[in-house]
Short mmCIF file of C-alpha atoms and ligand atoms in Angstrom, two decimals:
data_model
loop_
_atom_site.label_atom_id
_atom_site.label_comp_id
_atom_site.label_asym_id
_atom_site.label_seq_id
_atom_site.Cartn_x
_atom_site.Cartn_y
_atom_site.Cartn_z
CA MET A 1 154.58 -123.85 -80.71
CA ILE A 2 156.37 -120.78 -80.41
CA GLY A 3 157.55 -120.23 -84.37
CA GLN A 4 153.50 -120.45 -85.18
CA ASP A 5 152.67 -117.93 -81.98
CA HIS A 6 155.34 -115.66 -83.83
CA ILE A 7 154.19 -115.91 -87.03
CA ARG A 8 150.51 -115.06 -85.49
CA ARG A 9 152.08 -112.25 -83.82
CA LEU A 10 154.06 -110.77 -86.55
CA THR A 11 151.46 -111.33 -89.02
CA LYS A 12 147.88 -110.40 -87.30
CA VAL A 13 149.05 -108.17 -84.23
CA LEU A 14 152.60 -106.68 -85.14
CA TYR A 15 152.89 -103.77 -87.32
CA GLY A 16 155.91 -103.32 -89.43
CA ALA A 17 157.35 -106.50 -90.31
CA GLU A 18 156.53 -109.31 -92.96
CA ILE A 19 156.91 -112.84 -93.07
CA LYS A 20 159.08 -114.04 -96.70
CA GLY A 21 159.89 -117.10 -95.52
CA VAL A 22 159.67 -120.04 -93.59
CA THR A 23 161.55 -123.21 -93.19
CA ASP A 24 161.54 -126.29 -90.22
CA ILE A 25 163.01 -129.51 -89.96
CA ASP A 26 159.41 -130.68 -90.70
CA LEU A 27 158.93 -129.25 -94.60
CA ASP A 28 155.02 -129.94 -93.69
CA ARG A 29 154.55 -128.01 -91.04
CA ALA A 30 156.98 -125.27 -92.37
CA ARG A 31 153.83 -125.36 -95.33
CA ALA A 32 151.19 -125.29 -92.84
CA ALA A 33 152.72 -122.32 -90.90
CA ALA A 34 153.99 -120.09 -93.72
CA PRO A 35 151.50 -116.82 -94.15
CA GLU A 36 150.33 -116.18 -97.70
CA GLY A 37 153.31 -115.21 -100.28
CA ALA A 38 155.67 -116.49 -97.60
CA GLU A 39 158.45 -118.53 -99.40
CA VAL A 40 159.37 -121.87 -97.79
CA PHE A 41 162.85 -122.95 -97.82
CA ASP A 42 164.33 -126.04 -97.47
CA THR A 43 166.66 -125.54 -95.07
CA PRO A 44 167.36 -122.68 -92.55
CA LYS A 45 170.76 -121.80 -94.49
CA ALA A 46 169.07 -120.61 -97.56
CA LEU A 47 166.58 -118.78 -95.42
CA ILE A 48 168.82 -116.92 -94.38
CA ALA A 49 171.22 -116.20 -97.29
CA SER A 50 167.86 -115.14 -99.43
CA ASP A 51 168.27 -111.61 -100.67
CA HIS A 52 164.53 -110.94 -99.60
CA VAL A 53 165.43 -111.95 -96.27
CA GLN A 54 166.11 -108.86 -93.96
CA ALA A 55 166.27 -110.30 -90.63
CA VAL A 56 165.57 -113.51 -88.93
CA VAL A 57 163.59 -115.22 -86.08
CA ILE A 58 165.10 -118.43 -84.76
CA CYS A 59 162.66 -120.80 -83.22
CA SER A 60 164.35 -123.85 -83.56
CA TRP A 61 165.14 -125.91 -80.53
CA GLY A 62 168.46 -125.27 -78.38
CA PRO A 63 171.42 -127.46 -79.79
CA ALA A 64 170.27 -125.60 -83.83
CA HIS A 65 170.86 -122.09 -82.57
CA GLU A 66 174.71 -122.21 -82.90
CA GLU A 67 175.15 -122.93 -86.74
CA GLN A 68 172.16 -121.16 -87.58
CA LEU A 69 172.91 -117.86 -85.41
CA LEU A 70 176.82 -117.78 -86.53
CA ASP A 71 174.84 -118.17 -90.54
CA CYS A 72 173.34 -115.22 -89.44
CA ILE A 73 176.26 -112.99 -88.09
CA ALA A 74 178.30 -114.01 -91.00
CA ALA A 75 175.27 -112.56 -93.28
CA GLY A 76 175.26 -109.13 -91.66
CA LYS A 77 171.31 -109.92 -90.67
CA PRO A 78 169.87 -109.09 -87.32
CA VAL A 79 168.17 -112.17 -85.86
CA PHE A 80 165.95 -112.98 -82.93
CA CYS A 81 166.98 -115.74 -80.96
CA GLU A 82 164.53 -117.80 -78.65
CA LYS A 83 165.64 -119.04 -75.58
CA PRO A 84 168.22 -120.99 -74.85
CA MET A 85 170.60 -118.82 -77.15
CA VAL A 86 172.99 -121.75 -77.15
CA THR A 87 173.32 -125.53 -75.27
CA THR A 88 177.09 -125.24 -74.26
CA GLU A 89 179.65 -122.30 -73.59
CA ALA A 90 181.68 -122.96 -76.41
CA ALA A 91 178.94 -123.02 -78.33
CA ALA A 92 178.00 -118.93 -76.76
CA LEU A 93 181.54 -118.03 -77.01
CA LYS A 94 181.90 -118.76 -80.30
CA VAL A 95 178.63 -116.59 -81.16
CA ILE A 96 179.88 -113.61 -79.01
CA GLU A 97 182.88 -113.60 -80.59
CA ALA A 98 181.63 -113.53 -84.22
CA GLU A 99 178.92 -110.41 -83.51
CA THR A 100 181.89 -108.90 -81.64
CA ALA A 101 184.08 -109.16 -84.94
CA PHE A 102 181.22 -108.20 -86.86
CA GLY A 103 181.32 -104.86 -84.55
CA ARG A 104 177.74 -104.10 -84.20
CA ARG A 105 175.07 -106.12 -82.22
CA LEU A 106 172.84 -108.22 -84.35
CA VAL A 107 171.39 -110.74 -81.89
CA GLN A 108 168.58 -110.44 -79.32
CA VAL A 109 167.48 -113.66 -77.41
CA GLY A 110 163.84 -114.49 -76.30
CA PHE A 111 164.17 -113.13 -72.62
CA MET A 112 160.63 -112.15 -72.45
CA ARG A 113 160.34 -111.82 -68.91
CA ARG A 114 162.54 -108.56 -69.27
CA PHE A 115 159.30 -107.21 -71.40
CA ASP A 116 156.48 -107.93 -69.12
CA GLY A 117 155.24 -105.10 -67.17
CA ASP A 118 155.29 -106.41 -63.47
CA TYR A 119 159.00 -107.56 -64.21
CA ARG A 120 159.36 -104.22 -64.93
CA ARG A 121 158.21 -102.39 -62.32
CA LEU A 122 159.41 -105.01 -59.25
CA LYS A 123 163.09 -103.79 -61.21
CA ARG A 124 162.27 -100.53 -61.15
CA VAL A 125 161.48 -100.95 -57.58
CA ILE A 126 164.45 -102.67 -56.47
CA ASP A 127 166.64 -99.84 -58.64
CA GLY A 128 164.90 -97.19 -56.63
CA GLY A 129 166.90 -98.57 -53.86
CA SER A 130 163.76 -97.41 -51.63
CA LEU A 131 163.93 -101.27 -50.10
CA GLY A 132 167.17 -100.96 -49.56
CA ALA A 133 169.71 -103.84 -51.29
CA PRO A 134 167.96 -106.55 -52.47
CA LEU A 135 169.22 -110.28 -49.99
CA MET A 136 167.09 -112.75 -51.73
CA TYR A 137 164.74 -113.53 -54.53
CA HIS A 138 162.50 -116.24 -54.40
CA SER A 139 161.40 -117.73 -58.06
CA VAL A 140 159.17 -119.92 -58.75
CA HIS A 141 158.76 -121.30 -62.21
CA ARG A 142 156.17 -123.64 -62.93
CA ASN A 143 155.15 -125.02 -65.72
CA ALA A 144 151.79 -127.54 -66.17
CA SER A 145 153.34 -130.14 -68.68
CA VAL A 146 156.11 -130.09 -70.95
CA PRO A 147 155.97 -132.26 -74.48
CA GLU A 148 156.23 -135.93 -73.69
CA GLY A 149 159.45 -137.51 -75.65
CA LEU A 150 160.57 -134.18 -76.60
CA TYR A 151 161.57 -132.63 -73.51
CA THR A 152 164.98 -134.36 -72.47
CA SER A 153 166.65 -134.60 -68.79
CA ASP A 154 168.59 -131.58 -69.30
CA MET A 155 165.72 -129.13 -70.82
CA PRO A 156 164.45 -128.23 -67.39
CA LEU A 157 167.20 -126.73 -66.52
CA ASN A 158 168.61 -125.58 -70.34
CA ASP A 159 165.52 -124.35 -71.37
CA THR A 160 162.84 -123.56 -68.59
CA MET A 161 165.44 -122.16 -65.57
CA VAL A 162 167.47 -120.12 -68.20
CA HIS A 163 164.70 -117.82 -67.55
CA ASP A 164 164.93 -117.05 -63.65
CA ALA A 165 168.64 -117.18 -64.70
CA ASP A 166 168.23 -114.35 -66.63
CA ILE A 167 165.49 -112.55 -64.97
CA SER A 168 167.61 -113.14 -61.38
CA ARG A 169 170.71 -111.33 -63.14
CA TRP A 170 168.41 -108.45 -64.32
CA LEU A 171 166.35 -107.95 -61.24
CA LEU A 172 169.95 -107.76 -59.07
CA SER A 173 171.67 -106.10 -61.79
CA ASP A 174 174.37 -109.31 -60.82
CA GLU A 175 176.27 -112.09 -61.79
CA VAL A 176 175.79 -115.50 -61.07
CA ALA A 177 178.96 -116.61 -59.13
CA ALA A 178 177.66 -120.32 -58.40
CA VAL A 179 175.08 -122.76 -58.66
CA GLU A 180 174.16 -125.43 -56.34
CA VAL A 181 171.13 -127.82 -57.33
CA ARG A 182 168.83 -130.15 -55.07
CA LEU A 183 166.78 -132.60 -55.88
CA PRO A 184 164.13 -133.95 -53.82
CA ARG A 185 161.77 -137.82 -54.29
CA ARG A 186 161.08 -138.23 -57.58
CA SER A 187 157.34 -137.43 -58.22
CA GLY A 188 154.96 -140.39 -58.50
CA ARG A 189 153.26 -138.49 -61.47
CA GLY A 190 155.16 -140.69 -64.16
CA ASN A 191 157.21 -138.29 -65.34
CA ASP A 192 161.72 -139.19 -66.39
CA LEU A 193 162.22 -135.90 -66.05
CA ARG A 194 164.34 -134.63 -62.95
CA ASP A 195 161.48 -132.55 -61.57
CA PRO A 196 160.72 -130.39 -59.45
CA THR A 197 164.37 -128.71 -58.93
CA ILE A 198 165.46 -126.16 -56.66
CA VAL A 199 168.32 -124.66 -58.03
CA LEU A 200 170.43 -121.59 -56.02
CA LEU A 201 171.98 -119.21 -57.46
CA HIS A 202 174.79 -117.35 -55.49
CA MET A 203 175.42 -114.00 -57.05
CA THR A 204 178.60 -112.28 -56.64
CA GLY A 205 177.22 -109.28 -54.46
CA GLY A 206 176.59 -111.89 -51.87
CA ALA A 207 172.66 -112.22 -52.34
CA ILE A 208 171.27 -115.45 -53.38
CA VAL A 209 168.37 -116.78 -55.61
CA ASP A 210 166.72 -119.88 -55.09
CA VAL A 211 164.31 -120.72 -58.16
CA GLU A 212 161.92 -123.66 -58.01
CA ILE A 213 161.70 -125.30 -61.50
CA SER A 214 158.84 -127.36 -61.70
CA VAL A 215 157.72 -129.12 -65.38
CA ASN A 216 154.69 -131.24 -64.53
CA VAL A 217 152.12 -129.40 -61.99
CA ALA A 218 149.26 -129.94 -63.76
CA TYR A 219 147.18 -127.23 -62.61
CA GLY A 220 148.35 -124.70 -64.63
CA TYR A 221 151.30 -122.04 -65.71
CA ASP A 222 152.18 -120.55 -62.13
CA ILE A 223 155.46 -117.86 -62.16
CA ARG A 224 156.01 -116.10 -58.82
CA GLY A 225 158.42 -113.95 -57.87
CA GLU A 226 159.86 -112.06 -54.29
CA VAL A 227 162.27 -109.99 -53.55
CA SER A 228 163.63 -109.70 -50.11
CA CYS A 229 165.91 -106.39 -49.83
CA GLU A 230 167.34 -105.06 -46.77
CA MET A 231 164.06 -102.50 -45.46
CA GLY A 232 161.27 -104.44 -47.80
CA ILE A 233 160.09 -107.09 -49.90
CA ALA A 234 158.79 -106.14 -53.44
CA ALA A 235 157.03 -109.45 -55.39
CA LEU A 236 155.73 -109.57 -58.35
CA PRO A 237 151.58 -109.14 -58.33
CA ASN A 238 148.78 -112.16 -58.77
CA ARG A 239 147.79 -111.61 -62.22
CA PRO A 240 144.70 -109.99 -62.11
CA ALA A 241 141.74 -112.50 -62.51
CA THR A 242 138.09 -112.28 -61.86
CA VAL A 243 137.89 -113.49 -58.16
CA ILE A 244 135.18 -116.40 -58.26
CA SER A 245 133.49 -117.14 -55.18
CA ASP A 246 131.30 -120.33 -54.73
CA GLN A 247 130.87 -123.06 -52.75
CA HIS A 248 134.33 -124.46 -53.20
CA GLY A 249 135.49 -121.16 -51.99
CA ILE A 250 137.43 -118.04 -53.38
CA ARG A 251 139.69 -118.65 -56.31
CA GLN A 252 141.30 -116.73 -59.13
CA ALA A 253 142.26 -118.37 -62.89
CA ILE A 254 145.85 -119.65 -63.62
CA PRO A 255 147.28 -119.43 -67.06
CA GLU A 256 147.19 -122.14 -69.15
CA ASP A 257 151.13 -121.84 -70.40
CA TRP A 258 153.49 -119.36 -71.02
CA ARG A 259 151.74 -117.85 -74.17
CA GLU A 260 149.09 -116.83 -71.82
CA ARG A 261 151.03 -115.27 -68.78
CA PHE A 262 153.68 -113.54 -71.14
CA ILE A 263 151.44 -112.68 -74.03
CA ASP A 264 151.79 -108.81 -73.56
CA ALA A 265 155.59 -109.42 -72.81
CA TYR A 266 155.94 -111.47 -76.28
CA ASP A 267 154.66 -108.29 -77.87
CA GLN A 268 156.42 -105.64 -76.65
CA GLU A 269 159.58 -107.61 -76.96
CA PHE A 270 159.02 -108.22 -81.09
CA ARG A 271 157.47 -104.67 -80.72
CA GLU A 272 161.00 -103.00 -79.96
CA TRP A 273 162.80 -105.79 -82.17
CA ILE A 274 161.26 -105.25 -85.13
CA VAL A 275 162.22 -100.96 -84.89
CA ALA A 276 166.07 -102.52 -84.10
CA ALA A 277 166.42 -105.05 -86.75
CA GLY A 278 164.74 -102.35 -89.45
CA GLN A 279 167.93 -100.44 -88.46
CA GLY A 280 170.28 -103.26 -88.85
CA THR A 281 170.95 -104.10 -85.31
CA ALA A 282 169.38 -105.27 -81.96
CA THR A 283 168.50 -103.87 -78.57
CA GLY A 284 167.52 -106.08 -75.95
CA PRO A 285 168.60 -108.99 -74.00
CA SER A 286 172.03 -109.75 -76.00
CA ALA A 287 174.34 -112.42 -76.64
CA TRP A 288 176.26 -111.48 -73.73
CA ASP A 289 172.96 -112.11 -71.64
CA GLY A 290 172.78 -115.31 -73.48
CA TYR A 291 176.63 -116.22 -72.89
CA ALA A 292 175.57 -115.99 -69.24
CA ALA A 293 172.63 -117.68 -69.08
CA THR A 294 173.80 -120.45 -70.69
CA LEU A 295 176.87 -120.92 -67.83
CA VAL A 296 174.59 -120.83 -65.18
CA SER A 297 172.84 -123.89 -66.77
CA ASP A 298 175.91 -125.35 -67.41
CA ALA A 299 177.18 -124.47 -63.76
CA ALA A 300 173.90 -126.36 -62.88
CA LEU A 301 173.92 -129.46 -65.00
CA ARG A 302 177.64 -129.84 -63.71
CA ALA A 303 175.79 -129.50 -59.88
CA VAL A 304 173.36 -132.08 -60.51
CA ALA A 305 175.81 -134.47 -61.59
CA SER A 306 178.62 -133.41 -58.68
CA GLY A 307 175.87 -132.57 -55.67
CA GLU A 308 178.12 -130.19 -55.23
CA ARG A 309 178.58 -126.44 -55.38
CA GLU A 310 179.65 -125.18 -59.07
CA ALA A 311 181.10 -122.32 -59.92
CA VAL A 312 180.48 -120.09 -62.89
CA ALA A 313 183.42 -118.51 -64.59
CA MET A 314 182.93 -115.77 -66.90
CA ILE A 315 185.27 -113.95 -69.85
CA GLU A 316 185.66 -110.25 -69.60
CA LYS A 317 182.81 -108.13 -70.76
CA PRO A 318 183.58 -107.25 -74.67
CA ALA A 319 183.13 -103.58 -75.14
CA LEU A 320 180.03 -104.13 -77.64
CA TYR A 321 177.77 -105.56 -74.57
CA SER A 322 178.77 -102.46 -72.09
CA GLU A 323 177.12 -99.72 -73.77
CA PRO A 324 173.59 -99.65 -75.10
CA THR A 325 172.29 -99.95 -78.89
CA ALA A 326 171.47 -96.52 -80.28
CA ILE A 327 168.65 -96.78 -81.99
CA ALA A 328 166.88 -93.55 -84.10
CA ALA A 329 164.01 -92.47 -83.03
CA GLU A 330 161.07 -93.81 -85.52
C1 LIG B 401 159.75 -123.43 -71.77
O1 LIG B 401 160.67 -123.88 -72.27
C2 LIG B 401 159.65 -122.20 -73.05
O2 LIG B 401 160.07 -122.09 -73.59
C3 LIG B 401 159.00 -121.04 -71.86
O3 LIG B 401 159.45 -119.56 -72.50
C4 LIG B 401 159.02 -120.70 -70.33
O4 LIG B 401 157.92 -119.86 -70.12
C5 LIG B 401 158.63 -121.93 -70.19
O5 LIG B 401 158.39 -121.86 -68.48
C6 LIG B 401 158.99 -123.06 -70.31
O6 LIG B 401 159.61 -123.98 -70.01
#
């Protein structure tokens, strides 16, 4: 789904990229999705190795990312990788080791919320300090539905909560120290997934984040966020949508899914990626951010099994991820 949306974005919306090749585990879908003139490759390896391919966008499912990312890094090609970057700590460490050995940032992870205007303004208010230090962040992340059969029981935490893990670290400028998970009784709406879920993130600095993950709410895609600080509250606004008043009351439309809610964020994310990739590097959320978010998902999955608070232990941050990547002005 997201691969097709990014093809549309790169061919019809943004300037500066050309799609030279496409591949998919289902080659018929690759053929159907490939824009005119793009080669359909049999395997990701063949696509990554092609001399016609300067940079790569990975939109396969999470467990396939490790090998594809390592191939891109070995080829020295900038790579945009959809979330989750990988699904295990061991895989995340391999990506970090490969990139640090290469010596230049190549990987950008698809945490598109960081490019959303509302989240950027929220962060500016928190960083500005006028409200004092953040104490709590309430994050609500609700999906109308997820593809039946394609969405496995670890995915609400690996694929969905991973956004909240990343945005919490970014908004609060802090790392996650420990994770707890609480599950209410199962919804009667006939879904095998553990859904909804409450995840508590204990940040290193003492702030606490609560995240509601729901992937089956039916009514739409509902993203909310509110940060309680020492001297006030900063919250994401409701989406601007026409307010309808009629005999049913006063209401506003809700986005159908993430493509609609984050359309501008995805566009901006790729605008910035195209510039960096054109210069042989990457900016935006890094492999370090992908690693950190993977550790949080891993800890959450352990917390489901144990019912306990599970600690998150990070390696020391390599210097490659401490400084912003230098990009020449276009
Ligand atoms: C889904 O898995 C995604 O990939 C989207 O980026 C996210 O916004 C959505 O809420 C997830 O469930």
